Amino acid sequence: MAASNDAGVVVVFDFDKTIIDCDSDNWVVDALGASQRFDELLLHLPWNSAIDAMMGELHSQGKSMDEIAGSIRTAPLSRHVVAAIKTAHALGCELRILSDANAFFIDTVLAHHGLAGYFSEISTNPASVDAGGRLRITPHHDFRHGSCSSHGCALATCPPNMCKGKVMEEMLQELSVAAAAGMRRPSRVVYLGDGRGDYCPTLKLAERDYMMPRKGYPVWDLIAGDRRAVRADVRGWADFKDLETVLLDIIHECAVAAMVEQDGGGQVVVGMVVPECCALPAPKVAMAVLPKAIHASN
């Protein structure tokens, strides 16, 4: 049976420029005074390989893991993002991260802000510290033995080291199997992102799902370029206060939709009480069922 605290909503966050308001790789490189060298590496290396090489050079220059960790801990993270994460979790949503950053930077930021326990899964580029104390960053999908990606996606927006669309497909399949086995409720996925790499997973979402693109960023422009290609309900956000409001509105809407499905499609109006523990609670209002936009096939 599905757990009683399962809201039937899986919220999947990108990390860079979505949870934190910067690119984590650039933030660390800039903080450690290596911006020019990193730009030089990018002239002949893919991004993932360049950041690994950069960490090797910083280690050779005597930069310690404590210095690297200290730099990423200063990355900007809005209180509205913290509130959105805590409120969504308290409402029974499962939270995950799907990011082309790396495990060390993400884990360090989440631990620093007391958020590590809110996420059930983090899919990103692996990171480890070798015997010499040097940070190694490896690709999520291994392409190091060839010039092309190994993930098989032909979409130009996917970097060779990680196809988020492939990860999203695996995630959706996992959720479907678990629901069919009665281990969880059928899930609606809410995906938040900003970059070109967030477009491929957007295309994998179904009509019952939601995409939250950051307005004015690459994924917003890609979606706007061919809205019919995206089956999910698209809800943009402009700033982090907006992110919190839009996400909590979607969660309320999903609760309404779940009640309608449970009651056989009747018109139901419900209210969702937000736990008092959350720093910035959502409005305690009743929400009516909203009509879904008609999707035109390609």
XYZ file of N, CA and C in Angstrom, residues 13-236:
672
model
N 14.145 19.047 -8.787
C 14.832 20.323 -8.937
C 16.125 20.162 -9.732
N 16.358 21.061 -10.674
C 17.719 21.311 -11.118
C 18.440 21.980 -9.947
N 19.750 22.112 -10.023
C 20.493 22.709 -8.904
C 21.013 24.099 -9.245
N 21.889 24.194 -10.240
C 22.462 25.488 -10.601
C 21.397 26.429 -11.150
N 21.335 27.621 -10.604
C 20.395 28.673 -11.029
C 18.940 28.290 -10.817
N 18.718 27.258 -10.016
C 17.362 26.859 -9.658
C 17.246 26.721 -8.141
N 18.089 25.899 -7.528
C 18.169 25.891 -6.064
C 19.105 26.997 -5.604
N 20.326 27.008 -6.126
C 21.217 28.140 -5.850
C 21.148 29.108 -7.026
N 21.434 30.369 -6.751
C 21.302 31.399 -7.791
C 22.640 31.682 -8.461
N 23.265 30.632 -8.954
C 24.532 30.762 -9.669
C 24.848 29.419 -10.298
N 25.897 29.383 -11.104
C 26.444 28.116 -11.575
C 27.519 27.688 -10.576
N 27.371 26.518 -9.988
C 28.267 26.103 -8.906
C 29.713 25.982 -9.364
N 29.937 25.458 -10.563
C 31.306 25.330 -11.061
C 31.964 26.697 -11.197
N 31.273 27.616 -11.849
C 31.820 28.955 -12.026
C 32.017 29.668 -10.692
N 31.102 29.442 -9.775
C 31.205 30.101 -8.467
C 32.496 29.687 -7.756
N 32.783 28.388 -7.749
C 33.989 27.891 -7.078
C 35.245 28.359 -7.809
N 35.248 28.248 -9.114
C 36.413 28.660 -9.905
C 36.702 30.144 -9.709
N 35.663 30.963 -9.733
C 35.846 32.405 -9.532
C 36.353 32.698 -8.126
N 35.770 32.024 -7.127
C 36.143 32.269 -5.737
C 37.599 31.905 -5.470
N 38.118 30.921 -6.209
C 39.494 30.470 -6.000
C 40.474 31.099 -6.987
N 40.007 32.098 -7.711
C 40.890 32.875 -8.580
C 41.376 32.156 -9.815
N 40.565 31.250 -10.345
C 41.015 30.453 -11.493
C 40.135 30.643 -12.724
N 39.431 31.751 -12.813
C 38.467 31.963 -13.906
C 39.127 31.935 -15.276
N 40.260 32.642 -15.413
C 40.923 32.713 -16.721
C 41.408 31.335 -17.162
N 41.988 30.593 -16.254
C 42.484 29.262 -16.599
C 41.338 28.331 -16.976
N 40.221 28.442 -16.282
C 39.068 27.605 -16.592
C 38.552 27.917 -18.002
N 38.519 29.182 -18.357
C 38.103 29.572 -19.709
C 39.042 28.977 -20.762
N 40.327 28.917 -20.447
C 41.293 28.326 -21.373
C 41.035 26.824 -21.540
N 40.744 26.138 -20.451
C 40.462 24.708 -20.518
C 39.212 24.420 -21.348
N 38.235 25.308 -21.258
C 36.984 25.114 -21.996
C 37.154 25.257 -23.507
N 38.280 25.818 -23.929
C 38.527 25.953 -25.363
C 38.770 24.606 -26.036
N 39.230 23.614 -25.252
C 39.535 22.322 -25.871
C 39.016 21.118 -25.088
N 38.223 21.363 -24.047
C 37.652 20.266 -23.270
C 36.155 20.478 -23.076
N 35.361 19.391 -23.065
C 33.958 19.531 -22.664
C 33.878 20.023 -21.228
N 32.759 20.634 -20.870
C 32.635 21.272 -19.554
C 32.976 20.318 -18.415
N 32.401 19.139 -18.418
C 32.614 18.201 -17.325
C 34.080 17.819 -17.180
N 34.757 17.625 -18.314
C 36.188 17.300 -18.282
C 37.013 18.497 -17.831
N 36.573 19.695 -18.231
C 37.315 20.905 -17.870
C 37.250 21.166 -16.372
N 36.086 20.955 -15.757
C 35.994 21.223 -14.318
C 36.798 20.191 -13.528
N 36.856 18.949 -14.024
C 37.699 17.947 -13.368
C 39.168 18.337 -13.486
N 39.590 18.758 -14.680
C 40.978 19.185 -14.874
C 41.294 20.402 -14.008
N 40.314 21.304 -13.870
C 40.517 22.500 -13.061
C 40.729 22.145 -11.595
N 39.963 21.164 -11.114
C 40.148 20.740 -9.730
C 41.543 20.131 -9.530
N 42.048 19.443 -10.573
C 43.393 18.884 -10.497
C 44.445 19.980 -10.416
N 44.289 21.019 -11.205
C 45.252 22.119 -11.187
C 45.193 22.884 -9.870
N 43.988 23.089 -9.342
C 43.870 23.776 -8.055
C 44.529 22.962 -6.939
N 44.383 21.644 -7.006
C 45.039 20.774 -6.025
C 46.559 20.904 -6.135
N 47.069 20.954 -7.360
C 48.517 21.101 -7.566
C 49.030 22.430 -7.034
N 48.144 23.440 -7.018
C 48.528 24.760 -6.510
C 48.394 24.861 -4.991
N 47.977 23.752 -4.372
C 47.885 23.732 -2.920
C 46.517 24.045 -2.347
N 45.505 24.170 -3.206
C 44.159 24.429 -2.705
C 43.621 23.149 -2.052
N 43.118 23.288 -0.843
C 42.651 22.123 -0.093
C 41.168 21.881 -0.320
N 40.705 20.704 0.072
C 39.288 20.394 -0.006
C 38.479 21.319 0.889
N 39.050 21.719 2.010
C 38.350 22.657 2.891
C 38.123 23.994 2.196
N 39.105 24.443 1.418
C 38.943 25.705 0.684
C 37.876 25.585 -0.399
N 37.871 24.442 -1.089
C 36.850 24.226 -2.121
C 35.469 24.169 -1.491
N 35.349 23.424 -0.395
C 34.056 23.328 0.288
C 33.624 24.685 0.824
N 34.579 25.423 1.369
C 34.246 26.745 1.900
C 33.731 27.683 0.825
N 34.278 27.586 -0.377
C 33.850 28.471 -1.459
C 32.425 28.161 -1.908
N 32.078 26.881 -2.036
C 30.732 26.550 -2.511
C 29.686 26.790 -1.420
N 30.093 26.787 -0.166
C 29.130 27.091 0.903
C 28.625 28.526 0.832
N 29.364 29.403 0.177
C 28.952 30.809 0.075
C 28.039 31.063 -1.122
N 27.734 30.035 -1.897
C 26.857 30.215 -3.057
C 25.492 30.729 -2.601
N 24.916 31.674 -3.321
C 23.643 32.277 -2.890
C 22.464 31.312 -2.988
N 21.728 31.209 -1.897
C 20.542 30.366 -1.831
C 19.437 31.160 -1.145
N 18.351 31.405 -1.854
C 17.267 32.252 -1.353
C 16.478 31.566 -0.243
N 16.027 32.360 0.707
C 15.160 31.840 1.769
C 13.849 31.309 1.188
N 13.450 31.844 0.044
C 12.218 31.363 -0.584
C 12.387 29.936 -1.110
N 13.580 29.606 -1.577
C 13.851 28.240 -2.018
C 13.839 27.299 -0.817
N 14.469 27.727 0.272
C 14.472 26.917 1.493
C 13.042 26.669 1.961
N 12.232 27.724 1.968
C 10.842 27.585 2.407
C 10.054 26.661 1.484
N 10.284 26.784 0.166
C 9.575 25.938 -0.795
C 9.923 24.472 -0.583
N 11.203 24.189 -0.362
C 11.651 22.813 -0.135
C 11.021 22.244 1.135
N 11.082 23.006 2.211
C 10.562 22.510 3.488
C 9.040 22.337 3.454
N 8.352 23.273 2.820
C 6.898 23.182 2.765
C 6.455 22.020 1.893
N 7.072 21.876 0.721
C 6.713 20.772 -0.173
C 6.938 19.433 0.514
N 8.039 19.310 1.221
C 8.348 18.070 1.934
C 7.319 17.813 3.037
N 6.967 18.874 3.786
C 6.001 18.723 4.868
C 4.620 18.338 4.352
N 4.312 18.711 3.126
C 3.023 18.377 2.523
C 3.002 16.966 1.923
N 4.093 16.235 2.062
C 4.125 14.847 1.608
C 4.702 14.633 0.228
N 5.280 15.678 -0.365
C 5.904 15.519 -1.677
C 7.257 14.838 -1.528
N 7.607 14.044 -2.516
C 8.954 13.489 -2.584
C 9.814 14.464 -3.375
N 10.996 14.781 -2.878
C 11.876 15.748 -3.520
C 13.137 15.062 -4.039
N 13.505 15.396 -5.268
C 14.719 14.863 -5.875
C 15.481 15.996 -6.562
N 16.734 15.721 -6.891
C 17.555 16.670 -7.654
C 18.067 15.959 -8.897
N 17.983 16.657 -10.024
C 18.519 16.174 -11.300
C 19.387 17.283 -11.854
N 20.700 17.123 -11.780
C 21.598 18.247 -12.025
C 22.868 17.837 -12.753
N 23.344 18.752 -13.591
C 24.625 18.561 -14.271
C 25.760 19.231 -13.501
N 25.555 19.480 -12.214
C 26.636 19.966 -11.351
C 27.454 18.745 -10.914
N 27.743 18.595 -9.650
C 28.421 17.382 -9.181
C 28.056 17.107 -7.731
N 28.231 15.871 -7.331
C 27.756 15.423 -6.030
C 28.412 16.167 -4.872
N 29.699 16.505 -4.989
C 30.372 17.173 -3.873
C 29.805 18.567 -3.656
N 29.645 19.343 -4.710
C 29.116 20.701 -4.566
C 27.684 20.673 -4.035
N 26.856 19.785 -4.595
C 25.459 19.715 -4.165
C 25.355 19.280 -2.712
N 26.052 18.204 -2.349
C 25.985 17.696 -0.979
C 26.485 18.740 0.019
N 27.524 19.461 -0.357
C 28.085 20.465 0.549
C 27.106 21.598 0.796
N 26.459 22.076 -0.256
C 25.473 23.159 -0.117
C 24.274 22.705 0.705
N 23.738 21.529 0.389
C 22.569 21.043 1.120
C 22.881 20.843 2.605
N 24.039 20.277 2.896
C 24.418 20.063 4.295
C 24.591 21.394 5.019
N 25.197 22.368 4.349
C 25.445 23.674 4.958
C 24.140 24.364 5.342
N 23.111 24.169 4.547
C 21.832 24.836 4.800
C 20.810 23.921 5.483
N 21.238 22.745 5.927
C 20.349 21.845 6.642
C 19.249 21.243 5.785
N 19.537 21.034 4.488
C 18.523 20.562 3.558
C 18.756 19.138 3.058
N 19.837 18.516 3.467
C 20.195 17.210 2.911
C 19.104 16.170 3.120
N 18.451 16.182 4.270
C 17.461 15.168 4.592
C 16.144 15.306 3.864
N 15.979 16.375 3.104
C 14.704 16.599 2.413
C 14.641 15.915 1.049
N 15.776 15.442 0.543
C 15.822 14.882 -0.806
C 16.042 13.368 -0.754
N 15.204 12.658 -1.487
C 15.294 11.199 -1.488
C 16.309 10.682 -2.491
N 16.633 11.490 -3.509
C 17.550 11.022 -4.556
C 18.205 12.220 -5.231
N 19.494 12.085 -5.531
C 20.227 13.109 -6.270
C 20.913 12.436 -7.447
N 20.524 12.843 -8.651
C 21.147 12.322 -9.873
C 22.031 13.415 -10.439
N 23.331 13.173 -10.462
C 24.264 14.199 -10.907
C 25.575 13.533 -11.307
N 26.587 14.344 -11.619
C 27.906 13.816 -11.935
C 28.609 13.386 -10.642
N 29.107 12.154 -10.581
C 29.766 11.683 -9.360
C 31.011 12.497 -9.021
N 31.309 12.558 -7.746
C 32.519 13.242 -7.274
C 33.120 12.431 -6.134
N 34.430 12.426 -6.075
C 35.124 11.702 -5.012
C 36.466 12.369 -4.757
N 37.040 12.066 -3.623
C 38.358 12.585 -3.269
C 39.347 11.418 -3.322
N 40.381 11.559 -4.141
C 41.327 10.454 -4.291
C 42.297 10.397 -3.118
N 43.189 9.420 -3.158
C 44.115 9.198 -2.040
C 45.018 10.392 -1.788
N 45.247 11.196 -2.826
C 46.093 12.368 -2.657
C 45.353 13.600 -2.195
N 44.056 13.470 -1.959
C 43.274 14.615 -1.495
C 42.768 15.509 -2.607
N 42.737 14.992 -3.835
C 42.318 15.773 -4.998
C 40.877 15.411 -5.359
N 40.052 16.428 -5.590
C 38.663 16.208 -5.967
C 38.581 15.741 -7.412
N 37.946 14.602 -7.625
C 37.712 14.073 -8.963
C 36.230 14.193 -9.296
N 35.942 14.691 -10.477
C 34.568 14.826 -10.952
C 34.444 14.030 -12.236
N 33.559 13.070 -12.250
C 33.416 12.181 -13.400
C 32.027 12.351 -14.032
N 31.868 11.973 -15.295
C 30.573 12.158 -15.969
C 29.516 11.183 -15.481
N 28.282 11.632 -15.478
C 27.168 10.755 -15.121
C 27.019 9.644 -16.160
N 27.068 10.014 -17.434
C 27.122 9.046 -18.524
C 28.532 9.076 -19.090
N 29.222 7.970 -19.024
C 30.649 7.941 -19.328
C 30.904 8.101 -20.828
N 31.547 9.212 -21.195
C 31.899 9.438 -22.600
C 33.414 9.569 -22.766
N 34.161 9.260 -21.728
C 35.602 9.555 -21.729
C 36.393 8.715 -22.722
N 35.814 7.607 -23.180
C 36.555 6.750 -24.112
C 36.189 7.033 -25.568
N 35.529 8.144 -25.792
C 35.170 8.534 -27.156
C 34.814 9.999 -27.199
N 34.700 10.542 -28.388
C 34.424 11.962 -28.523
C 32.945 12.275 -28.424
N 32.091 11.259 -28.534
C 30.651 11.470 -28.523
C 30.070 10.988 -27.200
N 28.815 11.317 -26.984
C 28.141 10.881 -25.773
C 27.864 9.384 -25.852
N 27.701 8.781 -24.688
C 27.341 7.364 -24.625
C 25.878 7.195 -24.245
N 25.176 8.306 -23.988
C 23.790 8.175 -23.555
C 22.818 8.001 -24.718
N 23.286 8.202 -25.943
C 22.473 7.892 -27.108
C 21.458 8.930 -27.500
N 21.408 10.062 -26.816
C 20.434 11.100 -27.143
C 20.992 11.991 -28.246
N 20.176 12.210 -29.264
C 20.616 13.025 -30.397
C 20.270 14.494 -30.235
N 19.604 14.847 -29.142
C 19.195 16.232 -28.934
C 20.419 17.100 -28.673
N 20.544 18.183 -29.427
C 21.737 19.028 -29.345
C 21.871 19.748 -28.006
N 20.790 19.834 -27.253
C 20.834 20.536 -25.976
C 21.428 19.693 -24.849
N 21.647 18.406 -25.086
C 22.200 17.530 -24.040
C 23.722 17.469 -24.146
N 24.448 17.765 -23.064
C 25.901 17.628 -23.087
C 26.296 16.161 -23.128
N 27.522 15.842 -23.556
C 27.918 14.435 -23.693
C 27.962 13.670 -22.381
N 28.163 14.372 -21.265
C 28.320 13.686 -19.991
C 27.009 13.355 -19.290
N 25.906 13.998 -19.722
C 24.651 13.738 -19.014
C 23.448 14.109 -19.855
N 22.611 13.121 -20.127
C 21.309 13.365 -20.742
C 20.279 13.289 -19.622
N 19.771 14.441 -19.224
C 18.767 14.458 -18.164
C 17.473 13.778 -18.617
N 17.230 13.801 -19.935
C 16.042 13.140 -20.443
C 16.072 11.643 -20.189
N 17.230 11.033 -20.369
C 17.361 9.601 -20.113
C 17.139 9.302 -18.629
N 17.688 10.153 -17.761
C 17.489 9.971 -16.325
C 16.011 10.133 -15.971
N 15.359 11.134 -16.592
C 13.937 11.357 -16.330
C 13.100 10.158 -16.791
N 13.430 9.590 -17.950
C 12.720 8.395 -18.427
C 12.817 7.261 -17.408
N 14.004 7.045 -16.881
C 14.209 5.991 -15.894
C 13.415 6.276 -14.621
N 13.372 7.556 -14.236
C 12.634 7.955 -13.048
C 11.133 7.719 -13.230
N 10.614 8.125 -14.375
C 9.191 7.956 -14.642
C 8.806 6.474 -14.691
N 9.684 5.661 -15.262
C 9.439 4.223 -15.300
C 9.430 3.641 -13.893
N 10.374 4.066 -13.078
C 10.442 3.601 -11.688
C 9.163 3.959 -10.929
N 8.689 5.200 -11.099
C 7.478 5.642 -10.411
C 6.260 4.869 -10.892
N 6.207 4.590 -12.193
C 5.087 3.846 -12.766
C 5.028 2.424 -12.233
N 6.178 1.768 -12.164
C 6.241 0.396 -11.664
C 5.833 0.348 -10.191
N 6.315 1.322 -9.407
C 5.982 1.349 -7.980
C 4.488 1.576 -7.770
N 3.886 2.437 -8.599
C 2.442 2.688 -8.482
C 1.647 1.447 -8.864
N 2.085 0.758 -9.930
C 1.385 -0.446 -10.380
C 1.442 -1.545 -9.317
N 2.524 -1.552 -8.538
C 2.684 -2.555 -7.483
C 2.002 -2.151 -6.188
N 1.362 -0.966 -6.176
C 0.681 -0.496 -4.981
C 1.610 0.045 -3.914
N 2.874 0.322 -4.281
C 3.852 0.802 -3.313
C 3.773 2.306 -3.113
N 3.114 3.013 -4.046
C 2.953 4.453 -3.930
C 1.760 4.852 -4.789
N 1.283 6.066 -4.584
C 0.210 6.577 -5.429
C 0.751 6.865 -6.826
N -0.104 6.845 -7.836
C 0.344 7.353 -9.145
C 0.836 8.785 -8.987
N 1.994 9.067 -9.513
C 2.655 10.338 -9.226
C 2.500 11.352 -10.346
N 2.399 12.602 -9.938
C 2.580 13.727 -10.841
C 3.974 14.281 -10.582
N 4.712 14.546 -11.657
C 6.067 15.080 -11.523
C 6.047 16.575 -11.799
N 6.720 17.328 -10.938
C 6.938 18.755 -11.153
C 8.434 18.950 -11.337
N 8.828 19.477 -12.484
C 10.252 19.649 -12.774
C 10.587 21.129 -12.857
N 11.643 21.540 -12.162
C 12.094 22.926 -12.162
C 13.490 23.001 -12.754
N 13.691 23.911 -13.720
C 15.004 24.052 -14.322
C 15.151 25.360 -15.065
N 16.348 25.579 -15.584
C 16.625 26.847 -16.267
C 17.405 26.681 -17.561
N 18.233 25.642 -17.666
C 19.217 25.592 -18.743
C 18.815 24.747 -19.934
N 19.684 24.730 -20.937
C 19.451 23.945 -22.150
C 19.319 22.460 -21.834
N 20.103 21.995 -20.888
C 20.050 20.583 -20.519
C 18.741 20.176 -19.866
N 17.931 21.155 -19.447
C 16.646 20.852 -18.825
C 15.531 20.674 -19.855
N 15.853 20.887 -21.124
C 14.817 20.766 -22.155
C 14.482 19.304 -22.441
N 15.478 18.448 -22.551
C 15.242 17.038 -22.852
C 14.332 16.376 -21.819
N 14.579 16.522 -20.508
C 13.645 15.918 -19.548
C 12.256 16.528 -19.605
N 12.175 17.797 -20.008
C 10.868 18.437 -20.162
C 10.024 17.700 -21.193
N 10.670 17.240 -22.256
C 9.960 16.540 -23.333
C 9.465 15.160 -22.903
N 9.986 14.635 -21.806
C 9.589 13.305 -21.341
C 8.355 13.352 -20.441
N 7.995 14.539 -19.958
C 6.883 14.664 -19.028
C 5.548 14.464 -19.738
N 4.576 13.943 -19.006
C 3.247 13.685 -19.549
C 2.312 14.859 -19.265
N 1.089 14.780 -19.779
C 0.117 15.861 -19.610
C -0.243 16.084 -18.151
N -0.160 15.063 -17.322
C -0.498 15.198 -15.906
C 0.627 15.854 -15.111
N 1.786 16.033 -15.730
C 2.955 16.593 -15.059
C 3.050 18.105 -15.269
N 4.031 18.702 -14.593
C 4.232 20.148 -14.663
C 5.702 20.464 -14.920
N 5.926 21.475 -15.732
C 7.275 21.996 -15.939
C 7.314 23.438 -15.452
N 8.311 23.750 -14.623
C 8.501 25.114 -14.120
C 9.817 25.674 -14.648
N 9.812 26.295 -15.830
C 11.039 26.888 -16.369
C 11.278 28.280 -15.787
N 12.542 28.612 -15.587
C 12.885 29.963 -15.122
C 12.767 30.930 -16.308
N 11.946 31.937 -16.143
C 11.669 32.860 -17.244
C 12.939 33.605 -17.670
N 13.103 33.732 -18.988
C 14.245 34.463 -19.526
C 15.514 33.649 -19.623
N 15.443 32.367 -19.253
C 16.613 31.490 -19.313
C 16.447 30.511 -20.477
N 17.514 29.789 -20.859
C 17.465 28.988 -22.089
C 16.307 28.013 -22.208
N 15.959 27.295 -21.143
C 14.886 26.311 -21.276
C 13.540 26.996 -21.519
N 13.360 28.182 -20.959
C 12.141 28.959 -21.211
C 12.035 29.288 -22.699
N 13.140 29.718 -23.288
C 13.137 30.073 -24.708
C 12.900 28.843 -25.587
N 13.487 27.713 -25.209
C 13.309 26.480 -25.992
C 11.858 26.013 -25.959
N 11.240 26.097 -24.807
C 9.831 25.706 -24.694
C 8.951 26.648 -25.508
N 9.232 27.947 -25.399
C 8.443 28.931 -26.139
C 8.598 28.764 -27.647
N 9.739 28.236 -28.074
C 9.993 28.048 -29.496
C 9.095 27.012 -30.143
N 8.626 26.045 -29.356
C 7.700 25.038 -29.884
C 6.893 24.500 -28.714
N 5.907 25.255 -28.302
C 5.119 24.897 -27.122
C 4.407 23.561 -27.295
N 4.051 23.203 -28.531
C 3.316 21.970 -28.759
C 4.156 20.720 -28.479
N 5.475 20.880 -28.475
C 6.344 19.732 -28.226
C 6.318 19.298 -26.763
N 5.857 20.180 -25.893
C 5.847 19.904 -24.456
C 4.435 19.536 -24.029
N 4.266 18.327 -23.533
C 2.943 17.869 -23.109
C 2.575 18.370 -21.713
N 3.564 18.592 -20.871
C 3.304 18.992 -19.493
C 2.699 20.390 -19.417
N 2.079 20.670 -18.296
C 1.554 22.000 -18.000
C 2.737 22.891 -17.627
N 2.946 23.984 -18.355
C 4.114 24.843 -18.147
C 3.743 26.025 -17.267
N 4.464 26.197 -16.167
C 4.248 27.305 -15.237
C 5.600 27.980 -14.968
N 5.832 29.115 -15.560
C 7.115 29.790 -15.405
C 7.253 30.519 -14.080
